[in-house]
Short mmCIF file of C-alpha atoms in Angstrom, two decimals:
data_model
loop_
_atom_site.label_atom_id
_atom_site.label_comp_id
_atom_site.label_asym_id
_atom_site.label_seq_id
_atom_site.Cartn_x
_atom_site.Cartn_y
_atom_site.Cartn_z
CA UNK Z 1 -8.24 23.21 -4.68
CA UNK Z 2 -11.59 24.47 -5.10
CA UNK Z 3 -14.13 23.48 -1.66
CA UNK Z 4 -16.81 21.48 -4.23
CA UNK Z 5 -13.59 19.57 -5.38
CA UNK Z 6 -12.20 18.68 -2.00
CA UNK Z 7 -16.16 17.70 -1.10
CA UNK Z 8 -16.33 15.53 -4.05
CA UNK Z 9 -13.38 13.77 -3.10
CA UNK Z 10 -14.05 13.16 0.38
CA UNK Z 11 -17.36 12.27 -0.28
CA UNK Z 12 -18.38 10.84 -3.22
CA UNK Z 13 -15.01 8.72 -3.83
CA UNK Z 14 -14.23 5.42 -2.28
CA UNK Z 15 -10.52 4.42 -2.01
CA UNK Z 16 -10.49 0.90 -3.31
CA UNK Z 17 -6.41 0.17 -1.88
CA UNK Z 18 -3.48 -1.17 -4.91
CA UNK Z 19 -3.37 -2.83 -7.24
CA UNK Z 20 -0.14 -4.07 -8.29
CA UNK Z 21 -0.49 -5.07 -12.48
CA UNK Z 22 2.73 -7.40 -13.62
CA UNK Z 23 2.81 -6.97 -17.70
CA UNK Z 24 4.83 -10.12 -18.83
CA UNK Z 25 3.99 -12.83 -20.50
CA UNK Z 26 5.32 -16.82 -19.60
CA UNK Z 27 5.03 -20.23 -19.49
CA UNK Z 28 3.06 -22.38 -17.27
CA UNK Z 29 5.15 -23.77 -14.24
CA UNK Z 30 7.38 -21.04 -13.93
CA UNK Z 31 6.94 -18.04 -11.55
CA UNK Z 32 6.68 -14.52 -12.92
CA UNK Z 33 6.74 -12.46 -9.15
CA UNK Z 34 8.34 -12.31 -6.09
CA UNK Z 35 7.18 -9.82 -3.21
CA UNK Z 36 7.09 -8.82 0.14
CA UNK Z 37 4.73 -7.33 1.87
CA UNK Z 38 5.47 -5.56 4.69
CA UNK Z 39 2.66 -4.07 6.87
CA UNK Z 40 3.14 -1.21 9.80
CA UNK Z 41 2.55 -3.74 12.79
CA UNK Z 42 5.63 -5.88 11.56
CA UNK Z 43 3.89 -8.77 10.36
CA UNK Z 44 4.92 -10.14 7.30
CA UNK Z 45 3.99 -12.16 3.75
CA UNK Z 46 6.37 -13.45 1.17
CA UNK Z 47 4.99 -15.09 -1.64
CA UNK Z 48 5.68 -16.35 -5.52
CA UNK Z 49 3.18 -16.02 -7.92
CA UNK Z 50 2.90 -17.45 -11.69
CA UNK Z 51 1.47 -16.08 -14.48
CA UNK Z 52 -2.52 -16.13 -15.05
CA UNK Z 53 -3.22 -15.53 -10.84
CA UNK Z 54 -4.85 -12.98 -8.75
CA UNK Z 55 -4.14 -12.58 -5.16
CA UNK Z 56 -5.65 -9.91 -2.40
CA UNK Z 57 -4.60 -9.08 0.97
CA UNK Z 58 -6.63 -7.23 3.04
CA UNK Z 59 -5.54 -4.00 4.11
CA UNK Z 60 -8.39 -1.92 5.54
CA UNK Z 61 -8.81 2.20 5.36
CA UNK Z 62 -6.09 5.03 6.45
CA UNK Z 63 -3.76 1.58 6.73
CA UNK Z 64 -0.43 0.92 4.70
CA UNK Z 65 2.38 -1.12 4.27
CA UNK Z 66 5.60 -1.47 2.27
CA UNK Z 67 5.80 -4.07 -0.78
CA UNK Z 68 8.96 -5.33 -2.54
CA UNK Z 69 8.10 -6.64 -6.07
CA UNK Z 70 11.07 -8.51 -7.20
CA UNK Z 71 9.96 -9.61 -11.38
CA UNK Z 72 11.72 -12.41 -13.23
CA UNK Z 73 13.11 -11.74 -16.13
CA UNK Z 74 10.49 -10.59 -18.87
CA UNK Z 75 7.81 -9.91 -16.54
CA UNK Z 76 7.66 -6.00 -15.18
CA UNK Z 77 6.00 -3.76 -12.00
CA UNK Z 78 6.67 -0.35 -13.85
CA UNK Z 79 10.31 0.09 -13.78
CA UNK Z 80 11.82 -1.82 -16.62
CA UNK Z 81 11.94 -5.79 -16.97
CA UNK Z 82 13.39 -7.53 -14.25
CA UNK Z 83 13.53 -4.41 -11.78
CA UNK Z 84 12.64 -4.48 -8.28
CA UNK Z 85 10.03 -2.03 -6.96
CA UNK Z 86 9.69 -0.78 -3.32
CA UNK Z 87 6.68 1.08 -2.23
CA UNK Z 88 4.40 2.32 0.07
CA UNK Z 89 0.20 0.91 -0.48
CA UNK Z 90 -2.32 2.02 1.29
CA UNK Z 91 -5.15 -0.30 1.81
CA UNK Z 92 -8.88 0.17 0.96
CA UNK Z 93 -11.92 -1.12 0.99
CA UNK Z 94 -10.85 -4.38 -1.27
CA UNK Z 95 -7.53 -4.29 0.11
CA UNK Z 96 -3.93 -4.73 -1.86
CA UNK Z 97 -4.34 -6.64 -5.38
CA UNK Z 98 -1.11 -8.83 -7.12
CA UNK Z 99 -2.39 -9.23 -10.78
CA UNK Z 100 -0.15 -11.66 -12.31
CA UNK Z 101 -2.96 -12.00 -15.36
CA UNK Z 102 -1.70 -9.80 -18.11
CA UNK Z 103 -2.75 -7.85 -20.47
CA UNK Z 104 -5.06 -8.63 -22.50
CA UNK Z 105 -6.82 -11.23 -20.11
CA UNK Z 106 -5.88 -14.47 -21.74
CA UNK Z 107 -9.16 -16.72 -21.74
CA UNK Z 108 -9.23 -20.19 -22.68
CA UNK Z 109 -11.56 -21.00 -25.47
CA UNK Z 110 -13.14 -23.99 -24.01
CA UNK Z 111 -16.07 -23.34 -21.87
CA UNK Z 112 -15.21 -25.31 -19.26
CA UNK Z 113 -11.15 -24.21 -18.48
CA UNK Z 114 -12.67 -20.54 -19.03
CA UNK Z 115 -15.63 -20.79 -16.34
CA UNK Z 116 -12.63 -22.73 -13.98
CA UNK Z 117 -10.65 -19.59 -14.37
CA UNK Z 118 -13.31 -17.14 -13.96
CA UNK Z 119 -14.29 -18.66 -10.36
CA UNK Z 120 -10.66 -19.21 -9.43
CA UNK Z 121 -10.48 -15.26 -10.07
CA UNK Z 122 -13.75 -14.45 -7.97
CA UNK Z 123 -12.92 -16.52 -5.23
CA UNK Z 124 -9.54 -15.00 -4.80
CA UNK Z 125 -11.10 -11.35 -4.58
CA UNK Z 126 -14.21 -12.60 -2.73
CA UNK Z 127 -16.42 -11.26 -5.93
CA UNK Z 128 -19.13 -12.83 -4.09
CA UNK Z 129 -18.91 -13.15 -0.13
CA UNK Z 130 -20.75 -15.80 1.62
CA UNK Z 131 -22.69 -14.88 4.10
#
């Protein structure tokens, strides 16, 4: 690698963390992910997640942890419907991302349900802190 290369990318880029992106689509009440999240000082999160949310844990710079993404059936992580995934993330400055939206975003056309889910979004990724 070229030295202006390796200066561009420690400079000028900023590592965000993971996002994890479930493609899928389903039905309201019914849960589209598992996962666990397992970080280096042994603590812990399990969660479920339905269709149409956004979740973020922080995990800050140089950090990382393990994650087990267990999809239902129709909904998929990158190895085929239904398959399990175990990685390693590394966090960022935002952190590590579950996307359970989809793809396209799905908005409701009344103005009212789509502003709801717009907020619900940018309060779950802390779009805009308070200070």
């Amino acid at each position: 690698m070229t030295l202006p290369l390796q200066k561009f990318e420690k400079d000028c880029l900023i590592n965000l963390g993971t996002c994890i992106a479930v493609s899928g689509e389903g039905k309201s009440g019914q849960d589209c992910v598992e996962y666990k999240l397992t970080f280096d000082d042994g603590n812990i999160i399990e969660h479920r997640l339905p269709p149409g949310e956004i979740v973020l844990h922080p995990l800050p710079l140089e950090k990382s942890a393990t994650i087990e993404v267990r999809p239902m059936r129709g909904f998929n992580v990158g190895e085929g419907s239904g398959k399990t995934v175990i990685q390693k993330v590394t966090g960022g400055v935002v952190g590590i991302v579950i996307d359970t939206r989809g793809r396209p975003l799905k908005l409701s056309s009344d103005h009212k349900e789509r502003q709801e889910q717009l907020t619900k979004w940018n309060q779950a990724l802390n779009v805009y802190p308070k200070y």
